[in-house]
Amino acid sequence: MAILPILRYPDARLHKTAARVTRVDEKIRKLIKDMADTMYAAPGIGLAATQVDAHLRVIVIDISETHDQLHALVNPELLEASGEADCEEGCLSVPGVYEKVRRAQHIKVRAWDAQGAGQTFEADGLLAACIQHEMDHLVGKVFVEYLSRLKQQRIIARLKKQLRQAM
Ligand code: GNR
Ligand code: NI
């Protein structure tokens, strides 16, 4: 079991673009395992590789309360998006901040699983919001970027103060 350090906003590495995975090998499976351990320990319902400073298109998600519905998404692609829904979001890279974000209500996604097999699935509600939140991380986008400049500035000031007090 390995718990990886999670990058905290504002950190320039959260804005890197993740590269496609060419092949799901032992290294990728180890990354998926460590990311799942990190997500469950946090605890969170999703984690993108970007957040653990591994800039590959890998996501883990488990929105179950029982922590037994792990989904690994490698090279996820959004095939369809429809409707709109507001979801109160949080992010392990932005601790203590919860804000409403409007995203697609229903999505269809294609990805590889931890065995490198193709999977296509549809999601609604919280799962759909979470997948979109994680896919944003892979292109260097953090959910606070959907908020007003003023809110972003306040969040940055608060997190920097927390960081100073932790030293
Ligand atoms: O734990 C998390 N909760 C959450 C709630 C609503 C929408 C998205 C999320 S993802 C977040 C974990 C995280 O930071 N993933 O990148
Ligand atoms: Ni996040």
PDB file of N, CA and C and ligand atoms in Angstrom, residues 44-47 51 87-92 126 130 133-134 137, ligand 1:
ATOM      1  N   GLY A  44     -11.570  10.475  -0.788  1.00  0.00           N
ATOM      2  CA  GLY A  44     -12.199  11.200  -1.891  1.00  0.00           C
ATOM      3  C   GLY A  44     -12.921  10.219  -2.777  1.00  0.00           C
ATOM      4  N   ILE A  45     -13.702  10.744  -3.741  1.00  0.00           N
ATOM      5  CA  ILE A  45     -14.467   9.863  -4.638  1.00  0.00           C
ATOM      6  C   ILE A  45     -13.821   9.754  -6.008  1.00  0.00           C
ATOM      7  N   GLY A  46     -12.711  10.466  -6.200  1.00  0.00           N
ATOM      8  CA  GLY A  46     -12.009  10.395  -7.477  1.00  0.00           C
ATOM      9  C   GLY A  46     -10.615  10.956  -7.326  1.00  0.00           C
ATOM     10  N   LEU A  47      -9.733  10.591  -8.242  1.00  0.00           N
ATOM     11  CA  LEU A  47      -8.373  11.145  -8.229  1.00  0.00           C
ATOM     12  C   LEU A  47      -7.813  11.046  -9.645  1.00  0.00           C
ATOM     13  N   GLN A  51      -2.878  14.973 -10.058  1.00  0.00           N
ATOM     14  CA  GLN A  51      -2.865  15.392  -8.652  1.00  0.00           C
ATOM     15  C   GLN A  51      -1.752  14.750  -7.838  1.00  0.00           C
ATOM     16  N   CYS A  87     -23.567  20.756  -9.396  1.00  0.00           N
ATOM     17  CA  CYS A  87     -23.130  19.808  -8.360  1.00  0.00           C
ATOM     18  C   CYS A  87     -22.203  20.566  -7.418  1.00  0.00           C
ATOM     19  N   GLU A  88     -22.381  20.349  -6.126  1.00  0.00           N
ATOM     20  CA  GLU A  88     -21.483  20.938  -5.134  1.00  0.00           C
ATOM     21  C   GLU A  88     -20.190  20.126  -5.186  1.00  0.00           C
ATOM     22  N   GLU A  89     -19.107  20.745  -5.633  1.00  0.00           N
ATOM     23  CA  GLU A  89     -17.857  20.004  -5.808  1.00  0.00           C
ATOM     24  C   GLU A  89     -16.814  20.393  -4.778  1.00  0.00           C
ATOM     25  N   GLY A  90     -15.967  19.431  -4.503  1.00  0.00           N
ATOM     26  CA  GLY A  90     -14.791  19.672  -3.690  1.00  0.00           C
ATOM     27  C   GLY A  90     -13.627  19.058  -4.437  1.00  0.00           C
ATOM     28  N   CYS A  91     -12.412  19.301  -3.979  1.00  0.00           N
ATOM     29  CA  CYS A  91     -11.240  18.746  -4.659  1.00  0.00           C
ATOM     30  C   CYS A  91     -10.147  18.504  -3.627  1.00  0.00           C
ATOM     31  N   LEU A  92      -9.524  17.341  -3.712  1.00  0.00           N
ATOM     32  CA  LEU A  92      -8.464  17.009  -2.756  1.00  0.00           C
ATOM     33  C   LEU A  92      -7.268  17.946  -2.900  1.00  0.00           C
ATOM     34  N   LEU A 126     -23.822  12.551  -9.816  1.00  0.00           N
ATOM     35  CA  LEU A 126     -22.528  12.706  -9.145  1.00  0.00           C
ATOM     36  C   LEU A 126     -21.400  12.013  -9.915  1.00  0.00           C
ATOM     37  N   CYS A 130     -18.165  13.842 -11.357  1.00  0.00           N
ATOM     38  CA  CYS A 130     -16.840  13.416 -10.917  1.00  0.00           C
ATOM     39  C   CYS A 130     -15.940  13.085 -12.113  1.00  0.00           C
ATOM     40  N   HIS A 133     -14.892  16.297 -13.690  1.00  0.00           N
ATOM     41  CA  HIS A 133     -13.926  16.960 -12.797  1.00  0.00           C
ATOM     42  C   HIS A 133     -12.530  16.329 -12.994  1.00  0.00           C
ATOM     43  N   GLU A 134     -12.477  14.983 -13.032  1.00  0.00           N
ATOM     44  CA  GLU A 134     -11.178  14.296 -13.196  1.00  0.00           C
ATOM     45  C   GLU A 134     -10.607  14.521 -14.587  1.00  0.00           C
ATOM     46  N   HIS A 137      -8.800  17.728 -14.703  1.00  0.00           N
ATOM     47  CA  HIS A 137      -7.450  17.677 -14.121  1.00  0.00           C
ATOM     48  C   HIS A 137      -6.421  17.234 -15.163  1.00  0.00           C
TER      49      HIS A 137
HETATM   50  O1  GNR B   1     -13.564  13.805  -3.444  1.00  0.00           O
HETATM   51  C1  GNR B   1     -14.037  14.495  -4.359  1.00  0.00           C
HETATM   52  N1  GNR B   1     -15.349  14.839  -4.334  1.00  0.00           N
HETATM   53  C2  GNR B   1     -16.030  15.405  -5.418  1.00  0.00           C
HETATM   54  C3  GNR B   1     -17.325  15.876  -5.208  1.00  0.00           C
HETATM   55  C4  GNR B   1     -18.045  16.414  -6.249  1.00  0.00           C
HETATM   56  C5  GNR B   1     -17.500  16.478  -7.522  1.00  0.00           C
HETATM   57  C6  GNR B   1     -16.223  16.032  -7.747  1.00  0.00           C
HETATM   58  C7  GNR B   1     -15.489  15.483  -6.706  1.00  0.00           C
HETATM   59  S1  GNR B   1     -13.890  14.875  -7.012  1.00  0.00           S
HETATM   60  C8  GNR B   1     -13.144  14.991  -5.421  1.00  0.00           C
HETATM   61  C9  GNR B   1     -11.779  14.325  -5.420  1.00  0.00           C
HETATM   62  C10 GNR B   1     -10.851  15.068  -6.356  1.00  0.00           C
HETATM   63  O2  GNR B   1     -10.271  16.076  -6.077  1.00  0.00           O
HETATM   64  N2  GNR B   1     -10.709  14.585  -7.548  1.00  0.00           N
HETATM   65  O3  GNR B   1      -9.954  15.218  -8.457  1.00  0.00           O
END
